Coordinates of C-alpha atoms and ligand atoms in Angstrom, one line a residue:
X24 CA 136.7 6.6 -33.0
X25 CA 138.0 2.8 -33.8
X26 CA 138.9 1.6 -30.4
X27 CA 141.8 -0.6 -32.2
X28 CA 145.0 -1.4 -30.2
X29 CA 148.2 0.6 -31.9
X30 CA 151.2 -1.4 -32.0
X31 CA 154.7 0.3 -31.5
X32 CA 157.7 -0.9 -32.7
X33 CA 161.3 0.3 -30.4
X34 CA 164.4 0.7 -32.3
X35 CA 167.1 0.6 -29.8
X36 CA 166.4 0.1 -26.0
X37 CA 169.3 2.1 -24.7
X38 CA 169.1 5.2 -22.5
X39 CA 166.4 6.4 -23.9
X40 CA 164.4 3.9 -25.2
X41 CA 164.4 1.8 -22.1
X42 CA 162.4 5.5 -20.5
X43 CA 160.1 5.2 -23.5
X44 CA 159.0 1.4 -22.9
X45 CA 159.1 2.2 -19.1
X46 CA 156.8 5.5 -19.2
X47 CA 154.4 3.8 -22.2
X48 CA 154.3 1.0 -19.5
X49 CA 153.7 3.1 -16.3
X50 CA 151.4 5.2 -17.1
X51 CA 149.6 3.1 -19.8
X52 CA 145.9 3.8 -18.3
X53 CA 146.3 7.7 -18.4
X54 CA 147.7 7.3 -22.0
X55 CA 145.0 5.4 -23.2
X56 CA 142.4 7.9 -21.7
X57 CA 144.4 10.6 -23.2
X58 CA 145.2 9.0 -26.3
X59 CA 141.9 7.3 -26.8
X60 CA 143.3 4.1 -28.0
X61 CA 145.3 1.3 -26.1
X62 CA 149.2 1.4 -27.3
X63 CA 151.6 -1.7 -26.8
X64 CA 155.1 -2.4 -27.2
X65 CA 155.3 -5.1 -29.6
X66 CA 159.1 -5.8 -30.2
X67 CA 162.5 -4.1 -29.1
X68 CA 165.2 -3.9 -31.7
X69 CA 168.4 -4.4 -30.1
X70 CA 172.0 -5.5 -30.7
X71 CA 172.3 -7.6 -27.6
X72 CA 169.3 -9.2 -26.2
X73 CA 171.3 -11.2 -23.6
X74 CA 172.3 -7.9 -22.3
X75 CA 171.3 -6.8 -18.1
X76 CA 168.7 -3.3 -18.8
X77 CA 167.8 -3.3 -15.1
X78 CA 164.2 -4.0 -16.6
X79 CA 161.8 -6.4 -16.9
X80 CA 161.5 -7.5 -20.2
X81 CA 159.0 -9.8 -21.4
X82 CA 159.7 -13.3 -23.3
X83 CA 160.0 -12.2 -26.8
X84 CA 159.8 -8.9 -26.8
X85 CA 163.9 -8.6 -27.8
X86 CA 164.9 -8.7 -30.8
X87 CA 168.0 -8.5 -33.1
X88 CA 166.1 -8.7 -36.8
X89 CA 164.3 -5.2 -38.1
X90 CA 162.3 -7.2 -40.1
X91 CA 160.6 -8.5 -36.9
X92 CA 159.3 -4.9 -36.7
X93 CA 158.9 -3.7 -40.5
X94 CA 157.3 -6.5 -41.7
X95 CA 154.5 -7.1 -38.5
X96 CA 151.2 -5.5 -39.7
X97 CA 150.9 -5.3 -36.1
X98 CA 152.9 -2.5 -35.5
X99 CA 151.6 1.3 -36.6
X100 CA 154.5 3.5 -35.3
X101 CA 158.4 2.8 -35.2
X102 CA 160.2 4.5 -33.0
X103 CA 163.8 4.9 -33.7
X104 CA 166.1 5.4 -30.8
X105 CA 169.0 3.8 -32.5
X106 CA 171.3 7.2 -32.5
X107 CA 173.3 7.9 -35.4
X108 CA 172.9 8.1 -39.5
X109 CA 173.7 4.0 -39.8
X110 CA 171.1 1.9 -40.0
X111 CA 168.8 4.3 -38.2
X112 CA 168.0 6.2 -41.3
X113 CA 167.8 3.0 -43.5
X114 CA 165.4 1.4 -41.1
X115 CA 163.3 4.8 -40.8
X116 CA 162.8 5.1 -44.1
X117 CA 161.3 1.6 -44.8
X118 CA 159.0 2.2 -41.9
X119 CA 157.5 4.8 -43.1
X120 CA 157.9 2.9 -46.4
X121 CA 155.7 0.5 -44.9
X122 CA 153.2 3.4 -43.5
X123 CA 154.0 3.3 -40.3
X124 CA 154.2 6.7 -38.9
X125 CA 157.8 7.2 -37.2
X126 CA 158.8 8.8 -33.7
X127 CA 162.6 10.0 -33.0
X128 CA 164.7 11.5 -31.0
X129 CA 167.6 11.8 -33.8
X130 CA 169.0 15.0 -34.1
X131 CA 171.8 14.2 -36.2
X132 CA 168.8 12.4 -39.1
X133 CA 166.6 15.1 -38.8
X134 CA 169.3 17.7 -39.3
X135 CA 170.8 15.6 -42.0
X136 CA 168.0 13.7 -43.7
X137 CA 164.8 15.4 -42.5
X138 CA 163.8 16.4 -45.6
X139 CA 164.3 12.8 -47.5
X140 CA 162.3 11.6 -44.1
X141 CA 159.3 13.9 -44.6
X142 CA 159.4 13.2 -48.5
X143 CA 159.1 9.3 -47.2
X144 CA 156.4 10.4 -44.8
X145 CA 154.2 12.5 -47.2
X146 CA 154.1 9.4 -49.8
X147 CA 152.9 7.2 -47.1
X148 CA 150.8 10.0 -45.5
X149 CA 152.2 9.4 -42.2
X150 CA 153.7 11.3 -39.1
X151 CA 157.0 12.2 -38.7
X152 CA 157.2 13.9 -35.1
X153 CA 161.2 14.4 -33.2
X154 CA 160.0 16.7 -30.5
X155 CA 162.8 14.7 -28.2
X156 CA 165.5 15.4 -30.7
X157 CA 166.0 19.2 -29.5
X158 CA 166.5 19.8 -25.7
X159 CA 165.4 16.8 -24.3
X160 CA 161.9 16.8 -22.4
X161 CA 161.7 20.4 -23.2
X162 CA 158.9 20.9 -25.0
X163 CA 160.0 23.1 -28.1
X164 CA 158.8 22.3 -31.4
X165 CA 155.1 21.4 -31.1
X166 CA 154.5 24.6 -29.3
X167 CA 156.8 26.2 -32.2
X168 CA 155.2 24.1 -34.8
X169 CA 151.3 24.5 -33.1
X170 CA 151.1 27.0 -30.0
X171 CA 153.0 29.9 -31.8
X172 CA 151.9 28.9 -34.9
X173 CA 150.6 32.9 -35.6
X174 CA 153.5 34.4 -34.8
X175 CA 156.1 35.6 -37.2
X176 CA 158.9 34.6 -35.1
X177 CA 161.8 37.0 -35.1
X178 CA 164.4 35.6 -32.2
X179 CA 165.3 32.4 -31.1
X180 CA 167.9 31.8 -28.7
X181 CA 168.7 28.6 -26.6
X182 CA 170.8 26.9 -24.3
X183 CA 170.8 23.7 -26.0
X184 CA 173.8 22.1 -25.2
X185 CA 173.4 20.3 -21.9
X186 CA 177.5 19.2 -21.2
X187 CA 178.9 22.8 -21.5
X188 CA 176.1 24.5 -19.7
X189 CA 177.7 22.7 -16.6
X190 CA 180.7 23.0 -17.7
X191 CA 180.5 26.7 -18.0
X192 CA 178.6 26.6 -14.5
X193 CA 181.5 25.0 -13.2
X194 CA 183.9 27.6 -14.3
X195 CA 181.9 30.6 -13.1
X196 CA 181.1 29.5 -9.9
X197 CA 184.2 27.6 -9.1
X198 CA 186.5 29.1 -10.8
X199 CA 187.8 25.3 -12.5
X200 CA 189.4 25.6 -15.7
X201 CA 188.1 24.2 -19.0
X202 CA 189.8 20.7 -18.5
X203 CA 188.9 20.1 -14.6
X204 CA 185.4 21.5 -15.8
X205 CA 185.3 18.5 -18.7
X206 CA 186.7 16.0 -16.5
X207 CA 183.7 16.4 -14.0
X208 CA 181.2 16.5 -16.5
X209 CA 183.0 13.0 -17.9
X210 CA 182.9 11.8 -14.5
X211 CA 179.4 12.7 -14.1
X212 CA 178.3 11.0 -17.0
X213 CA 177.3 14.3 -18.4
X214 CA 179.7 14.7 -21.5
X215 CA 180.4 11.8 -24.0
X216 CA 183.6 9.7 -23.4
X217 CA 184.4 11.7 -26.9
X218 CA 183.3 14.9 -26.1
X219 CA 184.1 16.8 -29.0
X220 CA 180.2 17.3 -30.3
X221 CA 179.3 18.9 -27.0
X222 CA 182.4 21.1 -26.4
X223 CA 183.0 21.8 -30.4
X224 CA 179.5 23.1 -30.4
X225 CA 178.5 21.0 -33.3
X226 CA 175.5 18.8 -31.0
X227 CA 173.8 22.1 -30.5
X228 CA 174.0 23.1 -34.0
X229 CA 172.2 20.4 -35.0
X230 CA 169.4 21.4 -32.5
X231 CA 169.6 24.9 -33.5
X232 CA 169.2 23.9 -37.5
X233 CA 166.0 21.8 -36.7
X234 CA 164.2 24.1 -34.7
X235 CA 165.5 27.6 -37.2
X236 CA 164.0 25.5 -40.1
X237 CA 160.5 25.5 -37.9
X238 CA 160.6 28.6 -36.8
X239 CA 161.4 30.0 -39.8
X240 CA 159.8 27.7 -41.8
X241 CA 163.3 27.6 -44.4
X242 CA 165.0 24.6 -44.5
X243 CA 168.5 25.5 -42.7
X244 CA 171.1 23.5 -43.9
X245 CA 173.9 21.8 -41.0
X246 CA 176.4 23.9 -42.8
X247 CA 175.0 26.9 -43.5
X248 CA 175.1 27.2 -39.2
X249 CA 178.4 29.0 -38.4
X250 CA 180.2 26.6 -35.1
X251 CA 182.5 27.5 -32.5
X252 CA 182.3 25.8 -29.4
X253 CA 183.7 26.5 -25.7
X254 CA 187.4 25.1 -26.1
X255 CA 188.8 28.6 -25.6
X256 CA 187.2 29.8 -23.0
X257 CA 189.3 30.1 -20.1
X258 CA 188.6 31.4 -15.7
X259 CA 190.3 34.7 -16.9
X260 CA 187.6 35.3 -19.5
X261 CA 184.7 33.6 -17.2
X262 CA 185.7 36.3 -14.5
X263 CA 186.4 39.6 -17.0
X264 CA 183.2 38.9 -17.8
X265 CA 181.6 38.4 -14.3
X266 CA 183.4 42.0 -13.4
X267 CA 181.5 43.5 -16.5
X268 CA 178.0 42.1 -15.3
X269 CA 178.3 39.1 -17.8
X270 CA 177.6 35.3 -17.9
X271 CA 179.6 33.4 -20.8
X272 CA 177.3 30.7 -22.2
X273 CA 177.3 28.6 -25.2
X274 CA 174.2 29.9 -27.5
X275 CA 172.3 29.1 -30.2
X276 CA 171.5 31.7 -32.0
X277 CA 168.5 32.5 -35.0
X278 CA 167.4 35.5 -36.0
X279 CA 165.5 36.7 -39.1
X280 CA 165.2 40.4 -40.3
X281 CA 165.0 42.1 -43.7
X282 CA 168.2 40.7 -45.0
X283 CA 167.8 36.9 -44.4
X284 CA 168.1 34.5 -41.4
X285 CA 171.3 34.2 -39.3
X286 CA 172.1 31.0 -37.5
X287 CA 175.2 30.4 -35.4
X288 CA 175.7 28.7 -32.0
X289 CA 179.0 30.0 -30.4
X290 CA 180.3 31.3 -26.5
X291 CA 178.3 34.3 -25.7
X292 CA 178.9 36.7 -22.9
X293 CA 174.9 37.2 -21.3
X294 CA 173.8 40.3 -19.3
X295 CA 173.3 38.9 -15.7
X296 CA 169.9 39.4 -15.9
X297 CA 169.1 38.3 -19.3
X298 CA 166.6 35.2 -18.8
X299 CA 169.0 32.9 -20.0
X300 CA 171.9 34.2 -17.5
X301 CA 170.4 31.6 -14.5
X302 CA 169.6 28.9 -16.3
X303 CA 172.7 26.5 -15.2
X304 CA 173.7 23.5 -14.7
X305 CA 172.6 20.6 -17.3
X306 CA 169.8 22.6 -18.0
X307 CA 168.3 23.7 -20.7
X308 CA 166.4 27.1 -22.1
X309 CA 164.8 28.5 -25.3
X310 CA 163.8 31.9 -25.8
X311 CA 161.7 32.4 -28.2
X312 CA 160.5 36.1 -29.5
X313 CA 157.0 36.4 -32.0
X314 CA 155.5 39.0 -32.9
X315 CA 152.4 38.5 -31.3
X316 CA 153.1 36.4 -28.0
X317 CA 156.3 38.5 -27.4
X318 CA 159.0 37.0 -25.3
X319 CA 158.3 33.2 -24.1
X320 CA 160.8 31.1 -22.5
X321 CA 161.0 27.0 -22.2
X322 CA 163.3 25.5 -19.6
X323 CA 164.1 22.1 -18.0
X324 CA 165.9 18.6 -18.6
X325 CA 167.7 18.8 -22.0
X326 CA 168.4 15.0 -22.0
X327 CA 168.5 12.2 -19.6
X328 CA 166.7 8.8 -19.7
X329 CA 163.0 9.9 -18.6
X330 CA 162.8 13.7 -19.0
X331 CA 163.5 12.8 -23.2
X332 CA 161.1 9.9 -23.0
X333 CA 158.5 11.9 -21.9
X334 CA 159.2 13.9 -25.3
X335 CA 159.2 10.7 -27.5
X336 CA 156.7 9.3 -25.5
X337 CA 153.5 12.4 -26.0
X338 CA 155.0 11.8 -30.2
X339 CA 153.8 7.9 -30.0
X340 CA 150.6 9.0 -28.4
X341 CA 150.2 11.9 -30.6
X342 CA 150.9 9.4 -33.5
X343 CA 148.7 6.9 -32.4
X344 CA 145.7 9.8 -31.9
X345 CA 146.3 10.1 -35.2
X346 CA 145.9 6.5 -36.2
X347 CA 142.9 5.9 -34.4
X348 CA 141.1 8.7 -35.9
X349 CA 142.5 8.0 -39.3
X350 CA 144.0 11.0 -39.6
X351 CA 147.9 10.6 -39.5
X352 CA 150.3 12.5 -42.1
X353 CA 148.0 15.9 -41.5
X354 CA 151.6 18.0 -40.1
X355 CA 154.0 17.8 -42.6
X356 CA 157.2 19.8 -43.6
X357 CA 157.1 22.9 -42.0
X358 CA 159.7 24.4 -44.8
X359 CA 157.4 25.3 -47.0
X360 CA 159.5 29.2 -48.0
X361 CA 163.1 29.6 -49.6
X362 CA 164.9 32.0 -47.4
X363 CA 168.3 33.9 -47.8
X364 CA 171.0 32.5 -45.0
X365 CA 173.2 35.3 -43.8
X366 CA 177.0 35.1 -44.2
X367 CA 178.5 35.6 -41.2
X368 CA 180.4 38.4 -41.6
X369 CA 177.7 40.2 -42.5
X370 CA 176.0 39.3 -39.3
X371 CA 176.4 42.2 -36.8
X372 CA 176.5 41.8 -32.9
X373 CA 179.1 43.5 -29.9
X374 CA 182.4 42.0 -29.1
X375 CA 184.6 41.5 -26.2
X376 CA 188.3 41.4 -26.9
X377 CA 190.9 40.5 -24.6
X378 CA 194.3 41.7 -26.1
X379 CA 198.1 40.8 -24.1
X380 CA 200.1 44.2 -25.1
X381 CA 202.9 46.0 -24.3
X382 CA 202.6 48.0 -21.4
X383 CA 204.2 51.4 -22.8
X384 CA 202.4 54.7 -24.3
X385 CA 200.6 55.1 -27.4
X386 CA 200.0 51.3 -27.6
X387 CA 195.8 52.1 -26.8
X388 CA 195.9 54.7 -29.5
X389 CA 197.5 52.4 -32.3
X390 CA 194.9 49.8 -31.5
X391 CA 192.0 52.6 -31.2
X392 CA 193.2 53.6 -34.9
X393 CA 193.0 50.1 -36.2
X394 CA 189.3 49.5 -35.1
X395 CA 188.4 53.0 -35.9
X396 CA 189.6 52.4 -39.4
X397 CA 187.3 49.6 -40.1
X398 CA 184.1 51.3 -37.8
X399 CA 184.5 49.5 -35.3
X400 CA 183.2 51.4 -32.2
X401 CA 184.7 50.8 -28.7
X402 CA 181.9 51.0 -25.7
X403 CA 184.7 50.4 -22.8
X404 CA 188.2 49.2 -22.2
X405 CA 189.7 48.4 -19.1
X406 CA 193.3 47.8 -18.4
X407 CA 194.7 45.3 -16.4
X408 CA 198.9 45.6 -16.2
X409 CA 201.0 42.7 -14.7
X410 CA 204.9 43.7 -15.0
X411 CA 205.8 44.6 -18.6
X412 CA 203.1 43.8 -20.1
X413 CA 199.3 44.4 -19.7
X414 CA 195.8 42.9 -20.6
X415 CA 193.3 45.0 -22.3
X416 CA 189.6 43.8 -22.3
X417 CA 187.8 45.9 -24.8
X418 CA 183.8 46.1 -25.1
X419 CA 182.9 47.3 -28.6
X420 CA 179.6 48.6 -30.0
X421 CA 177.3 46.6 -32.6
X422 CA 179.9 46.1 -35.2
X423 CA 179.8 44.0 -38.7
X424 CA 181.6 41.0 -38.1
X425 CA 183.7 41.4 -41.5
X426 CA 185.1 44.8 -40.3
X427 CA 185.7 43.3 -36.6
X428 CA 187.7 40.0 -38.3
X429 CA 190.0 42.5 -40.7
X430 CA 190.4 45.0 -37.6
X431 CA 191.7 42.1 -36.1
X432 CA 194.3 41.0 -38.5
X433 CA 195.8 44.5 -38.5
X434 CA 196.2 44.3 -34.7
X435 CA 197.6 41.2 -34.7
X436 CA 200.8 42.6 -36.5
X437 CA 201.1 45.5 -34.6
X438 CA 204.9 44.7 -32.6
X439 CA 203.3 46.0 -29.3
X440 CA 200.8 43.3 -29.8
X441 CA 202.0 40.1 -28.0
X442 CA 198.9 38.2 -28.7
X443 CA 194.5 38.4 -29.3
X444 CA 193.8 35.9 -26.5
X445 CA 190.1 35.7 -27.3
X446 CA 187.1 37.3 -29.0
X447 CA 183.6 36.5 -27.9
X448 CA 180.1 37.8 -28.8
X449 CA 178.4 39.7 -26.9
X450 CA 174.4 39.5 -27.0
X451 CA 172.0 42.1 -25.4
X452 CA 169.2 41.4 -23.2
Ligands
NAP7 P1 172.1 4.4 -26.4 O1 171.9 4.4 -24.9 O2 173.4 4.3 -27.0 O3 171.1 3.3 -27.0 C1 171.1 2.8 -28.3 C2 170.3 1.6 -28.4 O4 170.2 1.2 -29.8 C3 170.8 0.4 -27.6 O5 169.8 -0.4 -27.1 C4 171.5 -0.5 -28.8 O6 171.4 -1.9 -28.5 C5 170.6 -0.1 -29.9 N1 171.3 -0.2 -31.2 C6 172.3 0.6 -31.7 N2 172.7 0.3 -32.9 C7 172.0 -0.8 -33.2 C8 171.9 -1.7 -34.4 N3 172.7 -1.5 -35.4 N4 171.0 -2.7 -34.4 C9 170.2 -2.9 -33.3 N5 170.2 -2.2 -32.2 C10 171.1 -1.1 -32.1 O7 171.4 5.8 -27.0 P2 170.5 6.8 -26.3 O8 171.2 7.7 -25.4 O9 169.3 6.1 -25.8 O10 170.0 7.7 -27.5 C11 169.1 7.3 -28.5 C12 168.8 8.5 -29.4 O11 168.2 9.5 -28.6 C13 170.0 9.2 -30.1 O12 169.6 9.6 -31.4 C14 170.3 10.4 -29.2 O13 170.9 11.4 -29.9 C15 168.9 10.7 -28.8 N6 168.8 11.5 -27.5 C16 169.4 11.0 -26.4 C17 169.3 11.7 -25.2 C18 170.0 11.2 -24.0 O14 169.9 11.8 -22.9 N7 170.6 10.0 -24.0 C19 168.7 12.9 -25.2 C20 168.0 13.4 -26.4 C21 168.1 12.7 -27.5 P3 172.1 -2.6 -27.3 O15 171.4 -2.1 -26.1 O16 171.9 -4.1 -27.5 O17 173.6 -2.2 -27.4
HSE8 N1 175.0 15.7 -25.3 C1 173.8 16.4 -25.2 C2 174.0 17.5 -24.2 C3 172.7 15.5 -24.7 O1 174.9 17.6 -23.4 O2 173.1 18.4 -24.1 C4 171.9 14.9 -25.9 O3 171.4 15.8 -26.8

């Protein structure tokens, strides 16, 4: 093995690159053991380099020109903790231009742009690794990519969504409302000043689309994944569905069968004891189903400054391994089939329906018609009156989502109808 010193490169020293130069810092002697080669931070790009990190920073080591970084022979592997499409997807792609093997934590480039970026890799047979780009320092897709590499995987589901798992905790066990529940997760740093990515769903989805293309090994496009985050959700739901034996979580959702791969990340009401039905908090949890290994489940810090940098941080030494032993750019592309992406109405799961109707007779039977119409089964329905009107929450049975949506239009125009508060999916354990 050379017993050369590899050079690394930081693109951004923000949240979490500050963990990464900390960690490669800290522990330096145990990663050189395990690594088998010595690994150095040579430069730090940044916007500021005047600004206070609450680290010590070596003279020199900031810097505000890429060039610094892409043109020192010095430096083997960039790692890009910029955040964002612009320039962080610019300056990735001339690193690996310049074959330099490249370390993110980007979810939004490698849901975008992965495949441009492993194109770019592949020329320059170099790595490409992002393990900190899905759930944080959860480890998720080497052991997708590597440890269940034999399995055909048929299931995964995740909590991967870190703002509106406490959010959701909130609401369940405190009974705030949707705003109060956003307003702590704000105050706690949790949620983005503009939290629409976390609370539209959209930040999971773009987890959910990187680790579906590896477990399925089909390139899943961002908007082939159907999106609906957790802005309806209200305490009435949170505790209709506690009365039922059910937890509401925001999911992400992949499955393939015989008729393609389904990918959505939506609300889901969670049997109690489903796995995934404690995991609370910010915290994070994949469940992943093979065929061989069965049901396996990966849980802990979906973000934060150290628990991600200990993600990005095992890439650089995996991509330095790879250096020393002159073997980088051996895992590439995982997409390597063409599969069919489900349409969502063609997607089949149960419902719960919550529906503000007149209270008088026959008005159970005109809705019972509708769905029965369009095979839609009921499982249960409970009634809840208050004064003249009353609240029917409604369990159906595995239904197609296309006859659930066109049930619903029907009932909608029924006059005893007053309104379809909310419809949310309901997943079995
Ligand atoms: P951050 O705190 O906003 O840090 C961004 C860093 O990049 C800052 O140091 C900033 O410089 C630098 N920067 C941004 N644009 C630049 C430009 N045009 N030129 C030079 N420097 C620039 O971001 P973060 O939270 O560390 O996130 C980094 C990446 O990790 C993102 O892709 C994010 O999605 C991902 N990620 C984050 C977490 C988390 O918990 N934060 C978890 C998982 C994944 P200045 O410091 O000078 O402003
Ligand atoms: N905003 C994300 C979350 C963290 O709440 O999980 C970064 O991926």
């Amino acid at each position: 093995m050379s017993q050369r010193e590899i050079g690394v490169g930081l693109l951004g020293m923000g949240t979490v690159g500050r963990g990464v130069y900390r960690i490669l810092k800290d522990n330096k002697m145990i990663i050189e053991k395990r690594a088998g080669v010595p690994i150095t931070v040579k430069k730090v790009l940044v916007r500021d380099t005047a600004k206070n990190r609450d680290i010590e920073i070596p003279e020199g080591l900031l810097t505000t020109d890429i060039n610094d970084i892409l043109d020192d022979p010095g430096i083997d592997i960039v790692v890009e903790l910029l955040g964002g499409i612009r320039p962080a997807l610019e300056y990735s792609l001339r690193a690996l231009g310049k074959n330099k093997s490249l370390v993110t934590a980007n979810k939004d480039m490698i849901a975008l742009h992965g495949q441009e970026l492993f194109a770019a890799a592949e020329i320059g047979r170099r790595d490409l690794f992002f393990e900190g780009s899905v759930a944080g320092g959860i480890p998720i897709i080497r052991p997708l990519k590597e440890c269940l590499a034999a399995n055909r995987i048929t299931r995964v589901i995740g909590i991967i969504n870190g703002t509106t798992n406490y959010m959701l905790t909130r609401m369940s066990k405190e009974g705030l409302d949707f705003r109060q529940a956003l307003e702590e997760a704000q105050a706690l740093g949790y949620a983005e000043a503009d939290p629409s990515a976390d609370v539209e769903g959209f930040d999971a989805a773009r987890k959910l689309a990187i680790i579906a293309s590896i477990a399925f090994n089909t390139r899943i496009p961002l908007d082939k994944v159907y999106v609906e985050g957790v802005t309806r959700i209200t305490a009435e739901d949170i505790a209709y569905a506690a009365n039922l034996n059910y937890v509401i979580k925001l999911l992400g959702i992949a499955r393939e069968n015989a008729d393609g791969v389904e990918v959505r990340v939506h609300p889901t009401l969670l049997p109690k004891n489903h796995p995934l039905a404690s995991v609370n908090d910010v915290f994070n949890a994949i469940f992943v189903t093979g065929d061989a290994v069965g049901d396996v489940m990966f849980y802990g810090r979906g973000a934060g400054e150290m628990s991600t940098a200990s993600a990005v941080a095992a890439d650089v030494m995996n991509a330095a391994r790879n250096l020393a032993n002159n073997c980088p750019g051996m895992t590439g592309c995982t997409c390597f089939e063409e599969k069919q992406i489900k349409a969502m109405g063609l997607t089949a799961t149960k419902y719960y329906i919550r529906i503000d109707v007149a209270d008088k007779p026959g008005v159970l039977a005109s809705i019972a018609y509708i769905f029965g119409n369009n095979d839609v089964s009921l499982a249960s329905v409970i009634q809840h009156t208050a004064g003249k009107s009353a609240e029917l929450v409604l369990i159906t049975h595995e239904v197609f989502e296309q006859n659930l949506q066109t049930a619903l239009k029907g009932i909608k125009d029924l006059p005893v109808v007053n309104e379809v508060s909310n419809v949310i999916r309901v997943e079995g354990v």
